[in-house]
mmCIF file of C-alpha atoms in Angstrom:
data_model
loop_
_atom_site.group_PDB
_atom_site.id
_atom_site.type_symbol
_atom_site.label_atom_id
_atom_site.label_comp_id
_atom_site.label_asym_id
_atom_site.label_seq_id
_atom_site.Cartn_x
_atom_site.Cartn_y
_atom_site.Cartn_z
ATOM 1 C CA MET A 22 81.184 14.645 147.241
ATOM 2 C CA GLY A 23 84.696 14.019 148.493
ATOM 3 C CA ASP A 24 86.512 16.151 151.030
ATOM 4 C CA LEU A 25 88.298 18.726 148.896
ATOM 5 C CA SER A 26 90.257 20.209 151.759
ATOM 6 C CA SER A 27 92.103 16.959 152.389
ATOM 7 C CA ARG A 28 92.175 15.450 148.946
ATOM 8 C CA ASP A 29 92.672 18.257 146.482
ATOM 9 C CA ARG A 30 93.870 21.345 148.292
ATOM 10 C CA SER A 31 97.063 19.896 149.656
ATOM 11 C CA GLY A 32 99.088 22.276 147.502
ATOM 12 C CA PRO A 33 98.625 25.265 145.207
ATOM 13 C CA LEU A 34 97.498 24.631 141.686
ATOM 14 C CA SER A 35 99.607 25.991 138.867
ATOM 15 C CA GLY A 36 98.365 28.792 136.670
ATOM 16 C CA ASP A 37 98.073 26.322 133.780
ATOM 17 C CA THR A 38 95.921 24.007 135.867
ATOM 18 C CA CYS A 39 93.637 26.882 136.830
ATOM 19 C CA ALA A 40 93.297 27.832 133.198
ATOM 20 C CA GLU A 41 92.518 24.245 132.281
ATOM 21 C CA ILE A 42 89.893 23.965 134.979
ATOM 22 C CA SER A 43 88.297 27.242 133.958
ATOM 23 C CA VAL A 44 87.518 25.963 130.459
ATOM 24 C CA MET A 45 86.073 22.723 131.856
ATOM 25 C CA SER A 46 83.504 24.236 134.131
ATOM 26 C CA THR A 47 79.895 23.266 133.596
ATOM 27 C CA PRO A 48 76.746 24.933 134.951
ATOM 28 C CA VAL A 49 76.377 24.258 138.665
ATOM 29 C CA ASP A 50 73.098 24.816 140.479
ATOM 30 C CA ARG A 51 74.915 25.769 143.668
ATOM 31 C CA TRP A 52 75.969 29.037 142.002
ATOM 32 C CA SER A 53 72.639 30.706 142.690
ATOM 33 C CA THR A 54 73.064 29.984 146.414
ATOM 34 C CA ARG A 55 76.579 31.400 146.286
ATOM 35 C CA ALA A 56 75.401 34.544 144.500
ATOM 36 C CA ARG A 57 72.779 35.185 147.167
ATOM 37 C CA SER A 58 75.431 34.764 149.842
ATOM 38 C CA GLY A 59 77.333 37.809 148.627
ATOM 39 C CA ALA A 60 79.472 37.017 145.568
ATOM 40 C CA LYS A 61 81.112 40.157 144.207
ATOM 41 C CA PRO A 62 79.079 41.709 141.384
ATOM 42 C CA ASN A 63 82.033 42.250 139.069
ATOM 43 C CA ARG A 64 83.078 38.602 139.180
ATOM 44 C CA CYS A 65 82.378 36.287 136.303
ATOM 45 C CA ARG A 66 80.514 33.020 136.837
ATOM 46 C CA SER A 67 83.170 30.381 136.673
ATOM 47 C CA ASP A 68 81.088 28.146 134.461
ATOM 48 C CA GLN A 69 80.627 31.049 132.056
ATOM 49 C CA PHE A 70 84.164 32.445 132.266
ATOM 50 C CA TRP A 71 85.042 32.159 128.596
ATOM 51 C CA ALA A 72 81.505 32.999 127.520
ATOM 52 C CA CYS A 73 81.704 36.235 129.522
ATOM 53 C CA ASN A 74 84.795 37.159 127.537
ATOM 54 C CA ASP A 75 83.184 35.988 124.286
ATOM 55 C CA GLN A 76 86.214 33.937 123.354
ATOM 56 C CA LYS A 77 87.889 30.547 123.591
ATOM 57 C CA SER A 78 84.569 28.723 124.012
ATOM 58 C CA ALA A 79 85.224 25.031 123.501
ATOM 59 C CA GLU A 80 83.563 21.677 123.560
ATOM 60 C CA ILE A 81 84.933 20.405 126.828
ATOM 61 C CA ARG A 82 83.643 16.894 127.195
ATOM 62 C CA GLY A 83 85.201 14.531 124.671
ATOM 63 C CA GLY A 84 84.502 10.863 124.183
ATOM 64 C CA GLY A 85 86.396 8.009 125.741
ATOM 65 C CA GLY A 86 89.293 7.832 123.320
ATOM 66 C CA GLU A 87 92.017 10.312 122.504
ATOM 67 C CA GLU A 88 90.908 10.387 118.903
ATOM 68 C CA ASP A 89 87.585 11.932 119.999
ATOM 69 C CA PHE A 90 89.133 15.167 121.210
ATOM 70 C CA ASP A 91 88.606 18.051 118.783
ATOM 71 C CA SER A 92 90.779 20.544 120.651
ATOM 72 C CA VAL A 93 93.661 20.805 123.070
ATOM 73 C CA ASP A 94 91.303 22.249 125.681
ATOM 74 C CA ALA A 95 88.990 19.266 125.390
ATOM 75 C CA LYS A 96 91.856 16.851 125.964
ATOM 76 C CA ARG A 97 93.134 18.844 128.936
ATOM 77 C CA ALA A 98 89.664 18.935 130.430
ATOM 78 C CA PHE A 99 89.365 15.185 130.200
ATOM 79 C CA VAL A 100 92.806 14.605 131.745
ATOM 80 C CA ILE A 101 92.130 16.926 134.696
ATOM 81 C CA SER A 102 88.670 15.481 135.208
ATOM 82 C CA GLU A 103 90.047 11.943 135.226
ATOM 83 C CA LYS A 104 92.776 12.937 137.681
ATOM 84 C CA TYR A 105 90.665 14.871 140.175
ATOM 85 C CA GLY A 106 87.143 13.646 139.448
ATOM 86 C CA ASP A 107 84.056 15.475 138.191
ATOM 87 C CA ASP A 108 83.065 16.540 141.682
ATOM 88 C CA TYR A 109 86.419 18.225 142.150
ATOM 89 C CA TYR A 110 86.360 20.542 139.166
ATOM 90 C CA GLU A 111 82.705 21.483 139.725
ATOM 91 C CA GLU A 112 83.367 22.411 143.349
ATOM 92 C CA TYR A 113 86.707 24.050 142.600
ATOM 93 C CA ALA A 114 85.323 26.002 139.667
ATOM 94 C CA VAL A 115 82.561 27.601 141.726
ATOM 95 C CA ASN A 116 84.442 28.206 144.961
ATOM 96 C CA GLU A 117 87.888 29.073 143.650
ATOM 97 C CA ILE A 118 87.915 30.253 140.033
ATOM 98 C CA SER A 119 85.072 32.685 140.690
ATOM 99 C CA ASP A 120 87.178 34.254 143.441
ATOM 100 C CA VAL A 121 90.012 35.170 141.063
ATOM 101 C CA SER A 122 88.230 35.903 137.765
ATOM 102 C CA GLU A 123 87.414 39.574 137.814
ATOM 103 C CA LYS A 124 87.624 42.760 135.780
ATOM 104 C CA ARG A 125 91.093 44.245 135.953
ATOM 105 C CA PHE A 126 92.729 47.382 134.629
ATOM 106 C CA PRO A 127 94.664 46.846 131.393
ATOM 107 C CA LYS A 128 98.400 46.343 131.553
ATOM 108 C CA ALA A 129 98.925 46.941 127.841
ATOM 109 C CA ILE A 130 97.166 49.476 125.643
ATOM 110 C CA ILE A 131 97.237 49.806 121.859
ATOM 111 C CA VAL A 132 97.097 53.578 121.455
ATOM 112 C CA GLY A 133 97.112 53.802 117.659
ATOM 113 C CA VAL A 134 97.374 54.531 114.900
ATOM 114 C CA ARG A 135 93.954 54.619 113.279
ATOM 115 C CA LYS A 136 93.751 52.714 109.955
ATOM 116 C CA CYS A 137 97.030 50.918 110.649
ATOM 117 C CA GLY A 138 95.782 47.501 111.754
ATOM 118 C CA THR A 139 95.107 48.006 115.459
ATOM 119 C CA ARG A 140 92.018 45.753 115.387
ATOM 120 C CA ALA A 141 93.957 43.012 113.638
ATOM 121 C CA LEU A 142 96.773 43.116 116.195
ATOM 122 C CA LEU A 143 94.292 43.069 119.083
ATOM 123 C CA GLN A 144 92.465 40.041 117.682
ATOM 124 C CA PHE A 145 95.690 38.194 116.929
ATOM 125 C CA CYS A 146 97.053 38.855 120.420
ATOM 126 C CA GLY A 147 93.829 37.372 121.759
ATOM 127 C CA LEU A 148 95.003 33.994 120.472
ATOM 128 C CA HIS A 149 97.417 33.908 123.398
ATOM 129 C CA PRO A 150 95.793 32.224 126.427
ATOM 130 C CA GLN A 151 97.301 34.800 128.774
ATOM 131 C CA ILE A 152 95.872 37.810 126.947
ATOM 132 C CA VAL A 153 92.263 38.987 127.181
ATOM 133 C CA HIS A 154 91.051 42.202 125.626
ATOM 134 C CA ALA A 155 88.138 44.604 125.530
ATOM 135 C CA GLU A 156 86.108 44.092 122.380
ATOM 136 C CA ARG A 157 85.274 47.738 121.764
ATOM 137 C CA GLU A 158 87.233 50.972 121.873
ATOM 138 C CA ILE A 159 86.845 52.542 125.322
ATOM 139 C CA HIS A 160 87.854 56.174 124.618
ATOM 140 C CA PHE A 161 88.572 56.767 128.295
ATOM 141 C CA PHE A 162 91.748 58.813 128.199
ATOM 142 C CA ASN A 163 90.843 60.978 125.198
ATOM 143 C CA ASP A 164 87.161 61.646 125.884
ATOM 144 C CA ARG A 165 86.463 64.170 128.646
ATOM 145 C CA ALA A 166 82.991 62.802 129.427
ATOM 146 C CA ASN A 167 84.254 59.220 129.724
ATOM 147 C CA PHE A 168 87.319 60.234 131.713
ATOM 148 C CA TYR A 169 85.217 61.955 134.360
ATOM 149 C CA LYS A 170 83.148 58.813 134.802
ATOM 150 C CA GLY A 171 86.144 57.620 136.790
ATOM 151 C CA THR A 172 88.385 54.587 137.009
ATOM 152 C CA THR A 173 85.645 52.310 138.339
ATOM 153 C CA TRP A 174 83.693 52.858 135.127
ATOM 154 C CA TYR A 175 86.862 52.273 133.096
ATOM 155 C CA ARG A 176 87.573 48.947 134.795
ATOM 156 C CA GLN A 177 84.003 47.811 134.221
ATOM 157 C CA GLN A 178 84.571 48.100 130.468
ATOM 158 C CA MET A 179 87.257 45.421 130.661
ATOM 159 C CA PRO A 180 86.751 41.666 130.215
ATOM 160 C CA PHE A 181 87.015 39.218 133.097
ATOM 161 C CA SER A 182 90.485 37.793 133.568
ATOM 162 C CA LEU A 183 92.524 35.472 135.748
ATOM 163 C CA PRO A 184 95.553 36.629 137.769
ATOM 164 C CA ASN A 185 98.034 35.207 135.270
ATOM 165 C CA GLN A 186 96.393 36.968 132.337
ATOM 166 C CA ILE A 187 97.108 40.396 130.899
ATOM 167 C CA THR A 188 94.178 42.633 130.025
ATOM 168 C CA MET A 189 94.541 44.729 126.895
ATOM 169 C CA GLU A 190 92.500 47.470 125.282
ATOM 170 C CA LYS A 191 92.893 49.502 122.129
ATOM 171 C CA THR A 192 91.685 52.978 121.272
ATOM 172 C CA PRO A 193 93.557 54.487 118.290
ATOM 173 C CA ALA A 194 92.306 57.981 119.127
ATOM 174 C CA TYR A 195 94.644 58.004 122.138
ATOM 175 C CA PHE A 196 97.684 58.490 119.916
ATOM 176 C CA THR A 197 96.808 61.973 118.658
ATOM 177 C CA SER A 198 94.976 63.121 121.789
ATOM 178 C CA PRO A 199 96.791 65.940 123.621
ATOM 179 C CA ASP A 200 95.399 64.702 126.952
ATOM 180 C CA ALA A 201 95.710 60.923 126.688
ATOM 181 C CA PRO A 202 99.463 60.448 127.322
ATOM 182 C CA LYS A 203 99.535 62.301 130.655
ATOM 183 C CA ARG A 204 96.195 60.950 131.847
ATOM 184 C CA LEU A 205 97.302 57.421 131.098
ATOM 185 C CA LYS A 206 100.675 57.973 132.738
ATOM 186 C CA ASP A 207 99.089 59.405 135.905
ATOM 187 C CA LEU A 208 96.612 56.547 136.326
ATOM 188 C CA MET A 209 98.402 53.559 134.777
ATOM 189 C CA ARG A 210 102.009 54.121 135.810
ATOM 190 C CA LYS A 211 103.269 50.664 134.838
ATOM 191 C CA ASP A 212 101.271 50.111 131.660
ATOM 192 C CA LYS A 213 103.021 49.245 128.407
ATOM 193 C CA ILE A 214 102.167 51.054 125.203
ATOM 194 C CA ILE A 215 101.803 49.410 121.783
ATOM 195 C CA LEU A 216 101.723 51.385 118.557
ATOM 196 C CA VAL A 217 100.954 50.124 115.048
ATOM 197 C CA VAL A 218 102.104 52.310 112.149
ATOM 198 C CA ARG A 219 102.054 52.074 108.360
ATOM 199 C CA ASP A 220 103.267 54.114 105.395
ATOM 200 C CA PRO A 221 101.616 57.534 105.963
ATOM 201 C CA VAL A 222 100.481 57.741 102.338
ATOM 202 C CA ASP A 223 98.764 54.367 102.517
ATOM 203 C CA ARG A 224 97.157 55.357 105.811
ATOM 204 C CA ILE A 225 95.672 58.507 104.261
ATOM 205 C CA VAL A 226 94.288 56.549 101.310
ATOM 206 C CA SER A 227 92.832 53.921 103.656
ATOM 207 C CA SER A 228 91.147 56.622 105.716
ATOM 208 C CA TRP A 229 89.647 58.119 102.546
ATOM 209 C CA ALA A 230 88.377 54.701 101.471
ATOM 210 C CA GLN A 231 86.574 54.370 104.793
ATOM 211 C CA ILE A 232 84.975 57.786 104.384
ATOM 212 C CA LEU A 233 83.648 56.820 100.955
ATOM 213 C CA GLU A 234 82.339 53.470 102.193
ATOM 214 C CA ASN A 235 80.619 55.012 105.206
ATOM 215 C CA ARG A 236 78.757 57.451 102.962
ATOM 216 C CA VAL A 237 77.521 54.571 100.840
ATOM 217 C CA LYS A 238 76.326 52.695 103.954
ATOM 218 C CA LYS A 239 74.424 55.774 105.108
ATOM 219 C CA GLY A 240 72.787 56.222 101.706
ATOM 220 C CA LEU A 241 74.614 59.494 101.093
ATOM 221 C CA PRO A 242 75.970 60.641 97.734
ATOM 222 C CA PRO A 243 79.734 60.701 97.153
ATOM 223 C CA PRO A 244 81.501 63.801 98.528
ATOM 224 C CA ASN A 245 81.677 66.749 96.154
ATOM 225 C CA HIS A 246 85.470 66.842 96.414
ATOM 226 C CA THR A 247 88.292 64.419 95.652
ATOM 227 C CA LEU A 248 91.049 63.208 97.942
ATOM 228 C CA GLU A 249 93.372 65.571 96.112
ATOM 229 C CA ASP A 250 91.044 68.489 96.871
ATOM 230 C CA LYS A 251 90.998 67.418 100.511
ATOM 231 C CA ILE A 252 94.755 67.050 100.941
ATOM 232 C CA LEU A 253 96.202 69.869 98.841
ATOM 233 C CA ASN A 254 95.678 73.568 99.516
ATOM 234 C CA LYS A 255 95.008 76.221 96.881
ATOM 235 C CA ALA A 256 98.728 76.568 96.237
ATOM 236 C CA GLY A 257 98.941 72.858 95.412
ATOM 237 C CA ARG A 258 100.938 72.009 98.542
ATOM 238 C CA VAL A 259 100.083 69.389 101.147
ATOM 239 C CA ASN A 260 97.857 70.943 103.792
ATOM 240 C CA ARG A 261 99.638 70.049 107.026
ATOM 241 C CA ARG A 262 96.579 71.111 109.044
ATOM 242 C CA GLU A 263 94.286 68.559 107.416
ATOM 243 C CA LYS A 264 93.340 65.905 109.980
ATOM 244 C CA SER A 265 94.487 62.827 108.054
ATOM 245 C CA VAL A 266 97.828 64.517 107.336
ATOM 246 C CA ARG A 267 98.310 65.432 110.992
ATOM 247 C CA THR A 268 97.501 61.897 112.108
ATOM 248 C CA SER A 269 99.979 60.450 109.596
ATOM 249 C CA THR A 270 102.746 62.747 110.817
ATOM 250 C CA TYR A 271 103.628 60.238 113.535
ATOM 251 C CA LEU A 272 106.700 62.033 114.851
ATOM 252 C CA LYS A 273 104.882 64.838 116.665
ATOM 253 C CA SER A 274 102.489 62.596 118.601
ATOM 254 C CA TYR A 275 105.128 59.941 119.224
ATOM 255 C CA ARG A 276 107.349 62.456 120.973
ATOM 256 C CA GLN A 277 104.650 63.035 123.604
ATOM 257 C CA TRP A 278 104.322 59.313 124.299
ATOM 258 C CA TYR A 279 108.060 58.722 124.246
ATOM 259 C CA LYS A 280 108.631 61.457 126.811
ATOM 260 C CA LEU A 281 106.326 59.752 129.316
ATOM 261 C CA PHE A 282 106.756 56.078 128.424
ATOM 262 C CA LYS A 283 110.363 55.770 127.293
ATOM 263 C CA GLY A 284 111.391 52.121 127.405
ATOM 264 C CA ARG A 285 107.781 50.942 127.539
ATOM 265 C CA ILE A 286 106.680 51.465 123.936
ATOM 266 C CA LEU A 287 106.552 48.780 121.253
ATOM 267 C CA VAL A 288 106.163 49.913 117.636
ATOM 268 C CA ILE A 289 104.739 47.383 115.181
ATOM 269 C CA ASP A 290 105.089 47.702 111.416
ATOM 270 C CA ALA A 291 101.699 47.236 109.704
ATOM 271 C CA ASN A 292 103.346 45.629 106.679
ATOM 272 C CA GLU A 293 104.793 42.905 108.885
ATOM 273 C CA LEU A 294 101.404 42.490 110.563
ATOM 274 C CA VAL A 295 99.824 41.849 107.164
ATOM 275 C CA ASP A 296 102.553 39.614 105.717
ATOM 276 C CA THR A 297 103.600 37.617 108.798
ATOM 277 C CA PRO A 298 101.193 38.326 111.678
ATOM 278 C CA TRP A 299 102.718 35.639 113.916
ATOM 279 C CA LYS A 300 105.995 37.610 113.954
ATOM 280 C CA SER A 301 104.191 40.710 115.198
ATOM 281 C CA VAL A 302 102.447 38.699 117.917
ATOM 282 C CA GLU A 303 105.803 37.211 118.913
ATOM 283 C CA LYS A 304 107.130 40.733 119.449
ATOM 284 C CA VAL A 305 104.152 41.501 121.668
ATOM 285 C CA GLU A 306 104.733 38.294 123.636
ATOM 286 C CA THR A 307 108.359 39.279 124.231
ATOM 287 C CA PHE A 308 107.380 42.850 125.101
ATOM 288 C CA LEU A 309 104.830 41.646 127.672
ATOM 289 C CA GLU A 310 107.183 38.941 128.980
ATOM 290 C CA LEU A 311 104.839 36.133 128.002
ATOM 291 C CA PRO A 312 105.791 32.678 126.719
ATOM 292 C CA HIS A 313 105.822 32.370 122.937
ATOM 293 C CA LEU A 314 102.696 30.323 122.241
ATOM 294 C CA VAL A 315 101.252 31.889 119.065
ATOM 295 C CA ASN A 316 102.948 30.685 115.895
ATOM 296 C CA GLN A 317 102.349 30.406 112.166
ATOM 297 C CA SER A 318 100.071 27.393 112.581
ATOM 298 C CA GLU A 319 97.463 29.686 114.167
ATOM 299 C CA PHE A 320 96.929 31.429 110.807
ATOM 300 C CA TYR A 321 95.933 30.601 107.268
ATOM 301 C CA PHE A 322 96.055 32.789 104.169
ATOM 302 C CA ASN A 323 92.604 33.612 102.858
ATOM 303 C CA SER A 324 93.069 34.059 99.111
ATOM 304 C CA THR A 325 89.611 35.596 98.752
ATOM 305 C CA ARG A 326 90.255 38.299 101.334
ATOM 306 C CA GLY A 327 93.927 38.646 100.430
ATOM 307 C CA PHE A 328 95.313 38.461 103.969
ATOM 308 C CA TYR A 329 95.816 36.089 106.877
ATOM 309 C CA CYS A 330 92.947 34.916 109.063
ATOM 310 C CA MET A 331 92.899 32.942 112.307
ATOM 311 C CA ASN A 332 92.395 29.194 112.273
ATOM 312 C CA ASN A 333 90.626 29.380 115.636
ATOM 313 C CA GLY A 334 88.391 32.346 116.229
ATOM 314 C CA LYS A 335 85.843 32.110 119.053
ATOM 315 C CA GLY A 336 86.419 28.406 119.460
ATOM 316 C CA PRO A 337 88.626 25.559 118.208
ATOM 317 C CA GLY A 338 88.016 24.641 114.595
ATOM 318 C CA ARG A 339 86.132 27.874 113.884
ATOM 319 C CA PRO A 340 88.186 29.993 111.469
ATOM 320 C CA LYS A 341 87.750 33.723 111.808
ATOM 321 C CA CYS A 342 88.660 36.633 109.585
ATOM 322 C CA LEU A 343 88.408 40.282 110.472
ATOM 323 C CA ASN A 344 85.312 42.213 109.446
ATOM 324 C CA LYS A 345 84.757 42.735 105.740
ATOM 325 C CA SER A 346 85.523 46.415 106.268
ATOM 326 C CA LYS A 347 89.110 45.425 107.033
ATOM 327 C CA GLY A 348 91.345 45.183 104.020
ATOM 328 C CA ARG A 349 88.866 47.051 101.815
ATOM 329 C CA GLU A 350 89.946 47.950 98.291
ATOM 330 C CA HIS A 351 91.507 51.398 98.048
ATOM 331 C CA PRO A 352 90.336 53.996 95.532
ATOM 332 C CA PRO A 353 92.825 55.014 92.828
ATOM 333 C CA VAL A 354 95.223 57.834 93.705
ATOM 334 C CA SER A 355 96.958 60.004 91.126
ATOM 335 C CA ASP A 356 100.718 59.708 90.780
ATOM 336 C CA LYS A 357 100.894 63.461 91.322
ATOM 337 C CA LEU A 358 99.238 63.318 94.746
ATOM 338 C CA ARG A 359 101.183 60.252 95.827
ATOM 339 C CA ARG A 360 104.478 61.916 94.876
ATOM 340 C CA LYS A 361 103.623 65.100 96.755
ATOM 341 C CA LEU A 362 102.680 63.130 99.849
ATOM 342 C CA LYS A 363 105.861 61.050 99.647
ATOM 343 C CA ASP A 364 107.949 64.201 99.432
ATOM 344 C CA PHE A 365 106.055 65.835 102.279
ATOM 345 C CA PHE A 366 106.458 62.902 104.676
ATOM 346 C CA PHE A 367 110.073 62.109 103.770
ATOM 347 C CA PHE A 368 111.627 64.251 106.505
ATOM 348 C CA TYR A 369 109.055 63.286 109.156
ATOM 349 C CA ASN A 370 109.499 59.588 108.375
ATOM 350 C CA LYS A 371 113.269 59.881 108.599
ATOM 351 C CA GLN A 372 113.071 61.566 111.993
ATOM 352 C CA PHE A 373 110.507 59.053 113.202
ATOM 353 C CA PHE A 374 112.702 56.109 112.203
ATOM 354 C CA GLN A 375 115.629 57.641 114.047
ATOM 355 C CA LYS A 376 113.480 58.066 117.137
ATOM 356 C CA ILE A 377 112.253 54.461 117.212
ATOM 357 C CA GLY A 378 115.555 52.989 116.016
ATOM 358 C CA THR A 379 114.013 51.150 113.060
ATOM 359 C CA ASP A 380 113.554 52.009 109.395
ATOM 360 C CA PHE A 381 110.347 50.571 107.895
ATOM 361 C CA GLY A 382 111.348 51.588 104.360
ATOM 362 C CA TRP A 383 108.568 54.063 103.601
ATOM 363 C CA ASN A 384 110.991 56.522 101.994
ATOM 364 C CA HIS A 385 112.413 54.017 99.518
#
């Protein structure tokens, strides 16, 4: 093996080069020796970097001609390998990439709102090479038991990342939690907050649809009450204390977040996320000060599902749609209930739009 110190470490590698090398890495037997010599336990094996994050896995060794490459990553891997040699990227991957790939605290958190497309936005943002995200909801800032496990536990729930990447997590329950805003502010002083919202009436109906579906999955009979029974009180008015109504009254919860994170909150319209997801991702890229790399070509419209899916899911050429539970068909809602809900939310929507400086048209 050549002398890396003289041949290949004459100058710093760019972030792009590091990213390219990280996807090229192949299993190296020397890793086991390195691990026994004291590698940090929260570091990700360089040759398994993308596998550890369960994303962006790619075939990295193409054939001899350019036409054999089935992905951009494969072509980059070949170019870097040809330039520096196979020995270089194997040695560099083990001794360098493993030193910088680690679990980091998130710099952006999707705090809500439940049933507004938070999972979709998280997955779509994951198309950006400089964004990695936790796959599950962490419930750190809203759950007392999790919160008292401490910040070390919280960081361990995050994916491995490189220094030039932003870690993201999403837990919609944060939005309505009375404790989450201050806890997050105290511990993550520079974090940016992302919020996805939709027409409150549609959100309530979507939540009800999930309740019905979950009962079917559990083998339980349908509830003995209707959505109208659930939402309206005995006087026939909207019950403002009902949980789904409180969650859909965005203004109250938003005020708490705005007070602590003014200037660091991005609000995404769920309708835009459904109709033109690349535009929503572009807003996130701008908000996080990242280059605009995700565009319309990353998506295709799935006529069967009725919404956009990703052309590349967990690897190039592997289309991926969200779970079948996403975009489920909504149960019918009476015109009477819909009208009462529209009237109830009119004032709250108007105040919310004034607060965020954008009108999403829910009152029209």
